[in-house]
XYZ file of C-alpha atoms in Angstrom:
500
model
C 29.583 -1.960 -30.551
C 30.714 1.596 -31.300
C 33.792 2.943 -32.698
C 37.433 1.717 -31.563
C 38.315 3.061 -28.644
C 41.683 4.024 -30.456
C 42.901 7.680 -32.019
C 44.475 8.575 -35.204
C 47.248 5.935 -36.583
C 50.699 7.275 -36.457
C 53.168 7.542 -39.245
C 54.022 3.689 -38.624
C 50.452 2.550 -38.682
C 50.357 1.632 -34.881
C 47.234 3.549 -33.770
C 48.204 6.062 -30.798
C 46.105 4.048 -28.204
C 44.895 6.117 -25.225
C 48.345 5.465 -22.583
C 47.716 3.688 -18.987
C 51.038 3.917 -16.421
C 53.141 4.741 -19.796
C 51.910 1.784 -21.983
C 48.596 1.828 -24.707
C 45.453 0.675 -22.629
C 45.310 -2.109 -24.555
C 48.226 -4.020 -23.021
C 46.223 -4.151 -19.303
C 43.438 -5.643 -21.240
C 45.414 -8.072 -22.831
C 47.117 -8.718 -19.307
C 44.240 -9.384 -17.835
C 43.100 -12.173 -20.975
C 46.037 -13.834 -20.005
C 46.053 -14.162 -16.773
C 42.734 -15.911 -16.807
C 43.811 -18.081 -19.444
C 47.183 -19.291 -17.720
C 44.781 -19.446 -13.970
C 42.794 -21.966 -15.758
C 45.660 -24.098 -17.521
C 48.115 -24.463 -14.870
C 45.109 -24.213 -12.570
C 44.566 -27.813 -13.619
C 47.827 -28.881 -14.507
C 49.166 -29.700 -11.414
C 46.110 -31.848 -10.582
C 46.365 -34.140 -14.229
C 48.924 -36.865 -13.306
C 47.147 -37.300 -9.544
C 43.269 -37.073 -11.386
C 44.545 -39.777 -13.971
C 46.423 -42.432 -10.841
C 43.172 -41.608 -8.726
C 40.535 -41.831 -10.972
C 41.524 -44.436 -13.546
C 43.685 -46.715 -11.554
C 41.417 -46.389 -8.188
C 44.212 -44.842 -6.702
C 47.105 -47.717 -7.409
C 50.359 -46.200 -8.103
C 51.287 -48.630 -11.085
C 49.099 -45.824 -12.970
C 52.212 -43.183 -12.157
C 53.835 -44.314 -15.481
C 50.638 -43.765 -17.664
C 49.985 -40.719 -16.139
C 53.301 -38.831 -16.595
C 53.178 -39.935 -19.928
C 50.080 -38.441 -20.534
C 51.153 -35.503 -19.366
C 54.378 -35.106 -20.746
C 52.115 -35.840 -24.433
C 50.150 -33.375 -23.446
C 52.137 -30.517 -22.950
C 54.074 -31.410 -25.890
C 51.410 -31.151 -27.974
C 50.062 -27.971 -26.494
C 53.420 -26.591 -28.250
C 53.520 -28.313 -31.009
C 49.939 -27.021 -32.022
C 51.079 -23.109 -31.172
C 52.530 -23.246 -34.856
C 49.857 -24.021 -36.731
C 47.717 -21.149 -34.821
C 49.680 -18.647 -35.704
C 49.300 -19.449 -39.348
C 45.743 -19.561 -38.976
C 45.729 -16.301 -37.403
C 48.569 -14.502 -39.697
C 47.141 -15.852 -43.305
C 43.359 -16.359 -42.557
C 41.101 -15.344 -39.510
C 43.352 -12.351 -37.905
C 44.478 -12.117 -34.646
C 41.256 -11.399 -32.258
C 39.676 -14.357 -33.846
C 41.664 -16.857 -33.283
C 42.249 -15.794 -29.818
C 38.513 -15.669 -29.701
C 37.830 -18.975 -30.956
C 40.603 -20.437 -29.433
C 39.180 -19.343 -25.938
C 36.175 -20.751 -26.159
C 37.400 -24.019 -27.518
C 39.539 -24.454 -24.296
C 36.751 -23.337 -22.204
C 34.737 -26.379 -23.594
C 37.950 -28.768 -23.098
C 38.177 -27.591 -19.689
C 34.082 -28.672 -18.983
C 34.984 -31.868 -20.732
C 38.084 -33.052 -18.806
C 35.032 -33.093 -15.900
C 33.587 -35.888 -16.687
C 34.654 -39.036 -15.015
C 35.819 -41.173 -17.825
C 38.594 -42.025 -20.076
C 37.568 -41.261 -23.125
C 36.105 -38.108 -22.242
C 39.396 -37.103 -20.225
C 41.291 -37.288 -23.209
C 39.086 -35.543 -25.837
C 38.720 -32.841 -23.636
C 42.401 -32.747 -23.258
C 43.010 -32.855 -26.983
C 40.431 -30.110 -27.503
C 42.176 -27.921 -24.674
C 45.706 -28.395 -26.886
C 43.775 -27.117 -30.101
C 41.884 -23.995 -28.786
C 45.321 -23.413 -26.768
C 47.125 -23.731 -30.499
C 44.835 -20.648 -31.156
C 45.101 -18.842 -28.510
C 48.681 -18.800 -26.871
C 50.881 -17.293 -29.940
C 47.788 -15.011 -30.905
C 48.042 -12.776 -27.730
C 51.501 -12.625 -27.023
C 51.873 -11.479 -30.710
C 49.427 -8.739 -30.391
C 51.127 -7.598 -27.378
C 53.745 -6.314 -29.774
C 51.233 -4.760 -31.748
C 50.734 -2.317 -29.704
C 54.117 -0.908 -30.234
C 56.201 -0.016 -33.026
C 59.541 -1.876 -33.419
C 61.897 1.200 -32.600
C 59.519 2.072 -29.001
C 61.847 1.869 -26.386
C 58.813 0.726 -24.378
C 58.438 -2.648 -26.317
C 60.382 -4.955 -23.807
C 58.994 -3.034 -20.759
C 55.856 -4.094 -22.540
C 56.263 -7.473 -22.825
C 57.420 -8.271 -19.446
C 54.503 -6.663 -18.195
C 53.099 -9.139 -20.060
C 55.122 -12.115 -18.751
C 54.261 -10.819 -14.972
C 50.371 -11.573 -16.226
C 51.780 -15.102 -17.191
C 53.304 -15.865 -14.078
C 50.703 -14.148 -11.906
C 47.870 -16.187 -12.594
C 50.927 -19.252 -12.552
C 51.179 -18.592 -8.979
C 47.557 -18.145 -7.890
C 46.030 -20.807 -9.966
C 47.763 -24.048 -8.055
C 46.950 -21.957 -4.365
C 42.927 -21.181 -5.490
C 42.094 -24.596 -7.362
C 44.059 -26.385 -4.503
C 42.275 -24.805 -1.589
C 38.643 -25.097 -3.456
C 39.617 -28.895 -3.713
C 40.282 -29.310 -0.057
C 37.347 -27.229 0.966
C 34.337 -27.553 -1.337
C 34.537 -31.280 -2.537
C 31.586 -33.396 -1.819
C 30.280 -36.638 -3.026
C 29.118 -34.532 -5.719
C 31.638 -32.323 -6.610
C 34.904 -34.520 -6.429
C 37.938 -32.764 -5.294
C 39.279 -33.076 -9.216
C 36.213 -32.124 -10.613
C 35.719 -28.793 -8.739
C 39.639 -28.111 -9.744
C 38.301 -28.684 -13.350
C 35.565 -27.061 -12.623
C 37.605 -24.112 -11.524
C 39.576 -23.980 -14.245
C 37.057 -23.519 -16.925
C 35.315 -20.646 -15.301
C 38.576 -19.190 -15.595
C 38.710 -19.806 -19.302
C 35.460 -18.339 -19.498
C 36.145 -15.207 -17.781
C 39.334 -15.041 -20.208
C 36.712 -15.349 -22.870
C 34.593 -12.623 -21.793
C 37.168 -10.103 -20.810
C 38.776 -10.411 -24.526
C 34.919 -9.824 -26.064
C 34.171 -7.162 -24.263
C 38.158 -5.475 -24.543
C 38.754 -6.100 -28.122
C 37.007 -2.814 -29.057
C 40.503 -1.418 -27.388
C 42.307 -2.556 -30.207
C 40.933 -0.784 -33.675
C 42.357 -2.328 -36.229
C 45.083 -4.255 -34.887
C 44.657 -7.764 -35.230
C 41.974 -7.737 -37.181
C 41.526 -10.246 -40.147
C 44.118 -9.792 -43.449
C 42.098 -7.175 -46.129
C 39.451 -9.019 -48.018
C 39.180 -11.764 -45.237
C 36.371 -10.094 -43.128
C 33.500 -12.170 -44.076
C 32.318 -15.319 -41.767
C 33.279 -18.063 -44.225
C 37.057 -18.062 -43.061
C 36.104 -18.424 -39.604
C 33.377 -21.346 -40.679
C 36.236 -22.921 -42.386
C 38.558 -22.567 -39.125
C 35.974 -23.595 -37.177
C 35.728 -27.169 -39.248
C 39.965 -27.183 -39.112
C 39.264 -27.234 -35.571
C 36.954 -30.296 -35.674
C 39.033 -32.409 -37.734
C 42.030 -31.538 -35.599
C 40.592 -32.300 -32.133
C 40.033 -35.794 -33.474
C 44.084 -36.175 -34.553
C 45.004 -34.642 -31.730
C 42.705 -37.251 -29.792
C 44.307 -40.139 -31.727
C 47.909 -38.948 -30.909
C 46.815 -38.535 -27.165
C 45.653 -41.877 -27.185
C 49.182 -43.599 -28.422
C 51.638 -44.626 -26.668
C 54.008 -41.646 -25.722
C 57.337 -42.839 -28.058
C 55.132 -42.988 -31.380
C 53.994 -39.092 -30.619
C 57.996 -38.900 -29.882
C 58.839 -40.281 -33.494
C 56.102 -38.399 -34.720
C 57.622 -34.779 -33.742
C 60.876 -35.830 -34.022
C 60.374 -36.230 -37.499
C 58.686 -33.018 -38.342
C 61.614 -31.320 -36.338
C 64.070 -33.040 -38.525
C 62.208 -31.831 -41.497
C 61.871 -28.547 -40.426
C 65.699 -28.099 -39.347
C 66.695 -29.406 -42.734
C 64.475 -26.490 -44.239
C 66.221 -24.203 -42.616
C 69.369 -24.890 -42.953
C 68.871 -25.710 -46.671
C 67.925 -21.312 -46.900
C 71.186 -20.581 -44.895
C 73.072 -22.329 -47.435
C 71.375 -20.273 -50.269
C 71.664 -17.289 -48.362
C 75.687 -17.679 -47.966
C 78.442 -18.965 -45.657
C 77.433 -16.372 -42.513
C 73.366 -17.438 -42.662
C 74.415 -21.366 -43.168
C 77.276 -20.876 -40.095
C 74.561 -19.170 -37.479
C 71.599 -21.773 -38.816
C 74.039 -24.016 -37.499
C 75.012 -22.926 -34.890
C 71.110 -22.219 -33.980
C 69.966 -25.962 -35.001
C 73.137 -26.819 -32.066
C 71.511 -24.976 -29.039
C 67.878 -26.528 -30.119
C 69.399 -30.061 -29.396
C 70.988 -28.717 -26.014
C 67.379 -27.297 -25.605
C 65.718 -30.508 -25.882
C 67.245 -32.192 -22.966
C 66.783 -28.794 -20.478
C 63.022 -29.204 -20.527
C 62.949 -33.340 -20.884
C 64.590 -32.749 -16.818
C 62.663 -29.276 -16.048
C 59.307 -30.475 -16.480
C 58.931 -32.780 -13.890
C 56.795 -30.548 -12.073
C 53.347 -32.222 -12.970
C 54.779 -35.444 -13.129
C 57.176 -37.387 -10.791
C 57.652 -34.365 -8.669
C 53.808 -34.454 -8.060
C 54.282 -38.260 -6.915
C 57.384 -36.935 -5.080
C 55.118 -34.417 -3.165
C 52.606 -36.369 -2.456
C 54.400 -40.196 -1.145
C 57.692 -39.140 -0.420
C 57.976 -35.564 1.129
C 57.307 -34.137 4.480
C 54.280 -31.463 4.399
C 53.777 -31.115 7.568
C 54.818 -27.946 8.123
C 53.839 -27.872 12.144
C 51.036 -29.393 12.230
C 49.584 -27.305 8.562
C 50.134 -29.295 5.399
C 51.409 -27.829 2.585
C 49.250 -29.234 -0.474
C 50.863 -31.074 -3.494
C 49.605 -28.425 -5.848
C 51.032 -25.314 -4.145
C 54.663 -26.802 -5.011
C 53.911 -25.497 -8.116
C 53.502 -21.991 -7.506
C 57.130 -21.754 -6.418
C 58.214 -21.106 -9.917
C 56.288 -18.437 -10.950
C 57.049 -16.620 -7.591
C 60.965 -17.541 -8.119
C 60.683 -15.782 -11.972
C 58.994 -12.642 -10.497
C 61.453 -12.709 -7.590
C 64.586 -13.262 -9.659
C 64.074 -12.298 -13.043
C 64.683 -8.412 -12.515
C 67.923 -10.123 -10.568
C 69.091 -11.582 -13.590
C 68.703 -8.931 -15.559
C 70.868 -6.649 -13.755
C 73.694 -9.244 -13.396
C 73.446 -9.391 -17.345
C 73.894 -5.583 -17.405
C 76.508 -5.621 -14.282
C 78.638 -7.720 -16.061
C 79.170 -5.960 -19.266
C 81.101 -6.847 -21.312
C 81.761 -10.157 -19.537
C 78.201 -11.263 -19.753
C 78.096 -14.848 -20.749
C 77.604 -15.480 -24.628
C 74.333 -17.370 -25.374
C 75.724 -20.808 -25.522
C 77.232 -20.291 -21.903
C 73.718 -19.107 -20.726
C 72.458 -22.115 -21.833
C 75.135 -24.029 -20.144
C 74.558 -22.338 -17.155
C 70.912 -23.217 -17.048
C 71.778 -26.851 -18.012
C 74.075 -27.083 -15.645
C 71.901 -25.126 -12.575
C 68.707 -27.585 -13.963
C 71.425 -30.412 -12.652
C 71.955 -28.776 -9.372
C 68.484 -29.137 -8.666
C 68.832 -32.821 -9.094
C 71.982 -33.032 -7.648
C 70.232 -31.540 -4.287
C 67.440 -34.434 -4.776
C 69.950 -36.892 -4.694
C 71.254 -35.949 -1.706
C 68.051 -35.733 0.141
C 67.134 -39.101 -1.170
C 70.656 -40.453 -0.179
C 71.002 -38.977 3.573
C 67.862 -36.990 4.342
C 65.465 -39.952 4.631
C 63.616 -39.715 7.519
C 63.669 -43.902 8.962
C 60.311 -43.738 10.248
C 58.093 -41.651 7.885
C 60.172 -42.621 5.070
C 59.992 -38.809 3.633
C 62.830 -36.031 2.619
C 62.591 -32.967 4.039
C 60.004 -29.944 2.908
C 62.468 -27.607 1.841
C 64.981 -29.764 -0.479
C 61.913 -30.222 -3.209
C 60.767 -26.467 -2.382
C 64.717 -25.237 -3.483
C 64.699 -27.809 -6.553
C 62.127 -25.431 -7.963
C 64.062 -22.240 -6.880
C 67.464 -23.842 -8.735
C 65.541 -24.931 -11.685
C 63.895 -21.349 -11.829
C 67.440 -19.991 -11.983
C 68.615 -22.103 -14.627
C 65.281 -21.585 -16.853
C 66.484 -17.346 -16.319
C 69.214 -18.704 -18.167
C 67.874 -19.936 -20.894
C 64.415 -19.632 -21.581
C 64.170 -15.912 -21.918
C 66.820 -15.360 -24.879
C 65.682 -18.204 -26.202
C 63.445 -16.387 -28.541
C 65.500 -13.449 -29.169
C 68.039 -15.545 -30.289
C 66.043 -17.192 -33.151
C 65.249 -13.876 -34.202
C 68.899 -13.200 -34.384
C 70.332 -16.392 -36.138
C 67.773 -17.562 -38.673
C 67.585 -16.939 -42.247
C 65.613 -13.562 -42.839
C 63.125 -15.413 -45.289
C 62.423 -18.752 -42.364
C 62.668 -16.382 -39.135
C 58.884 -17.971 -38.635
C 59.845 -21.478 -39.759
C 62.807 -21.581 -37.196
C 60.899 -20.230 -34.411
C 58.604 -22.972 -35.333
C 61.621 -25.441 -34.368
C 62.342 -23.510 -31.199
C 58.559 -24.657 -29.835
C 59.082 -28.260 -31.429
C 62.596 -28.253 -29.721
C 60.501 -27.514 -26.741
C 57.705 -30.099 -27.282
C 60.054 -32.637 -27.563
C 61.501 -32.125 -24.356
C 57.796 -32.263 -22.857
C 57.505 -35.351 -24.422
C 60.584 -36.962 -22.852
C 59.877 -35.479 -19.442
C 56.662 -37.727 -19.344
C 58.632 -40.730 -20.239
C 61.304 -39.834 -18.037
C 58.967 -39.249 -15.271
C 57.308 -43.005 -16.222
C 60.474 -44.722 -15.700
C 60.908 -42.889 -12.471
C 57.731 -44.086 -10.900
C 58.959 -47.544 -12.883
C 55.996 -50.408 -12.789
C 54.706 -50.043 -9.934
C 54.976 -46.405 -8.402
C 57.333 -44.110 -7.280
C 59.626 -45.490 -4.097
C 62.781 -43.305 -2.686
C 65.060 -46.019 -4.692
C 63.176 -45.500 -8.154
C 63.234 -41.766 -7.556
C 66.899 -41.648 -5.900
C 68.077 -43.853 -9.320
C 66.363 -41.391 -12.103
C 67.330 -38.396 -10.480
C 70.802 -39.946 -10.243
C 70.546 -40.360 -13.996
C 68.987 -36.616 -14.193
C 71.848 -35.139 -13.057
C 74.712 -36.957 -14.783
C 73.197 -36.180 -18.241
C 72.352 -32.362 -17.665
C 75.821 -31.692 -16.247
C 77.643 -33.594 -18.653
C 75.211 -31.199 -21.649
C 76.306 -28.329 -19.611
C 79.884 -29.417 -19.488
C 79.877 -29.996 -23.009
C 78.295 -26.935 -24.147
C 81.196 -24.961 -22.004
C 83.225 -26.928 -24.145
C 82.059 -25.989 -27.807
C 80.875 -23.102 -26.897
C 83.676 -21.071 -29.043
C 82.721 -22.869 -31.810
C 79.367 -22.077 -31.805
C 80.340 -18.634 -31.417
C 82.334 -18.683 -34.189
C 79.364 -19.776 -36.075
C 77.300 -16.836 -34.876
C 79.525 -14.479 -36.357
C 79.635 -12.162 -33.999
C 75.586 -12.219 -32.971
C 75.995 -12.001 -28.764
């Protein structure tokens, strides 16, 4: 392969990588990596719910329930697994390897999910959450790699990054959509050439990390004395005896996995605040206080991530498309929110710096995004209340087009510092063990979103009274969170002792 296309290492050990628009050239190649890698998941992720009602319930919209809570298990285990990859890739393989290995494990889940039956759907689905387990932590961690903690650069960095995210976010639904609606033929169901789509994109992910690796030297290479192939062997059998699990807990009904990660969150949030007790009254006060906004965190993304469930029903039975005689598809709805981040995420962040000193605290951000998540429900009630068109029995275009623009503002809120502020209240010795709760915080949302969505859609599909009643409910609960995070929120800053 030749050397490392890298020079000298600096005093800090980060090598002084060759520099492309003011960042190290590695950073456009991971860029790149990623943006395949997020065209091919949420390429198909908008299509999972519809593939599941059309293919396994020929069409009949009592599948709506089983399919939303397939999906919300399925993104919650797609979290969920990102812990255990970055252990693999910290203590045993290295970085590029697990990214490596983790691509081309999703690349064969992707092929997998192809194949028109049940059982097959759901291994390759479980063997998309493992190799994504490898590879989504991996890469955004060697993103700050490439810098050393005091470069100024380091956030610029990383929302270069992000834009890769949300780029290939907002072409995948548009591509995969139009190649279903244009190139689907007995042969090549429109599903199938959406899955089919989506694993060439995985693959070109794969091959643009190969052949771009070189970029980074050393960095992320496996720990000293770990270079041989028996680590990766071993991985590589981890990985088989997980898919199977992961399989199992796929095929379950959605509240067991619920118990399931409930419990290990419980576990874990005991651990953690067990170390801020040894560490003293300040650590056990902002574990706290950390362990409070998880909770709050919970029920944000049980509402948010309705996108590929009962919002996908929504789009497709009860909204107007017709936008003049062109109809917008069912898929593209979910490029809205990746265009809103890009749109109003450099917004945001000069409203944070505009308001100085009077910039929200961290528990108010979060109540703000609870509380703008309810908006977006609040609108839906409305249009399911007074907007209903008699004849066509459909809401307007634009009301479920804004619910993603509100919900976009309110994830601004919260999503984004979510990280920072683990890194900012945890115990210095569990910093990785509570960031581990932040994802399972997450997961368990996911989890209730798909069994939210199910009771939407209730027994026998979604209708505008189902839909009008659990967005109803939607609403109530994430204002009154929001409400009551206003509330506390000068407790829990008391807790943070002083952290903003």
């Amino acid at each position: 392969m030749g050397p490392p296309l890298t020079r000298p290492s600096s005093a800090d050990g980060i090598p002084s990588f060759p520099q492309v628009l003011g960042h190290p050239r590695p950073l456009w190649m991971l860029f790149m990596t990623e943006f395949w890698e997020r065209f091919a998941f949420y390429g198909m992720r908008w299509a999972l719910t519809l593939y599941i009602v059309a293919q396994f319930f020929a069409g009949d919209a009592s599948g709506q329930a089983y399919a939303s809570r397939t999906y919300g298990a399925f993104l919650a285990l797609v979290y969920a697994t990102a812990i255990f990859g970055g252990y693999v890739a910290d203590r045993i393989i290295g970085y590029q390897r697990s990214i490596l290995l983790g691509a081309v494990v999703s690349a064969l889940g992707y092929f997998t999910i192809m194949v028109p039956s049940q059982g097959m759907f759901l291994l390759g689905l479980a063997t998309i959450i493992v190799g994504n387990g490898l590879f989504k932590p991996n890469i955004s961690a060697q993103v700050g790699q490439l810098y050393a903690q005091s470069d100024a650069r380091r956030d610029s960095g990383f929302t270069i990054f992000y834009m890769g995210i949300n780029a290939g976010a907002f072409v995948a639904p548009i591509i995969t959509g139009i190649l279903a609606e244009k190139f689907a033929s007995p042969a090549m169901p429109a599903y199938k050439a959406v899955f089919l789509a989506a694993g060439i994109g995985m693959l070109v992910s794969t091959v643009w990390f190969w052949f771009g690796r070189r970029q980074l030297g050393g960095i992320g290479r496996p720990p000293a004395g770990a270079e041989g192939i028996g680590r990766v062997l071993a991985v590589v059998v981890g990985v088989l005896v997980a898919i199977p699990v992961v399989y199992f807990l796929m095929s379950i009904d959605a509240s067991i996995v619920l118990w399931i990660l409930a419990a290990l969150f419980v576990g874990l949030c005991v651990m953690v605040l067990v170390e801020g007790v040894r560490e003293g009254k300040v650590s056990r006060d902002r574990s706290l206080a950390m362990l409070i906004i998880f909770v709050f965190n919970v029920l944000f993304w049980m509402f948010f991530e309705q996108a590929g469930s009962s919002f996908n029903f929504l789009a497709q039975n009860i909204v107007n498309r017709d936008l003049g005689g062109w109809e917008f598809q069912v898929g593209w709805f979910q490029s809205v929110n990746p265009i809103a981040i890009l749109v109003l995420a450099p917004l945001f962040a000069w409203l944070w710096m505009r308001l100085g000193r009077a910039n929200p605290s961290i528990p108010r951000k979060f109540g703000i995004g609870l509380i703008l998540n309810g908006l977006a429900f609040l609108l839906l009630m409305f249009a399911l209340s007074s907007l209903v068109d008699p004849a066509s029995h459909t809401i307007p275009f634009w009301t479920l087009f804004m619910v993603y623009v509100i919900q976009t503002a309110g994830e601004l809120c919260l999503s984004p510092i979510g990280l920072s502020m683990v890194t900012k209240l945890a115990p210095l010795r569990v910093v990785g063990l509570a960031m581990g709760g932040w994802f399972l915080s997450t997961a368990i949302g996911n989890n209730l979103s798909g069994i939210f969505a199910g009771h939407v859609s209730g027994e026998s599909g979604m209708t505008v009274a189902s839909a009008q009643a659990g967005y109803t409910f939607g609403f109530w609960a994430l204002l009154g969170a929001g409400v009551l995070l206003f509330l506390i929120a000068p407790l829990i800053n008391r807790l943070m002792h002083g952290v903003k």
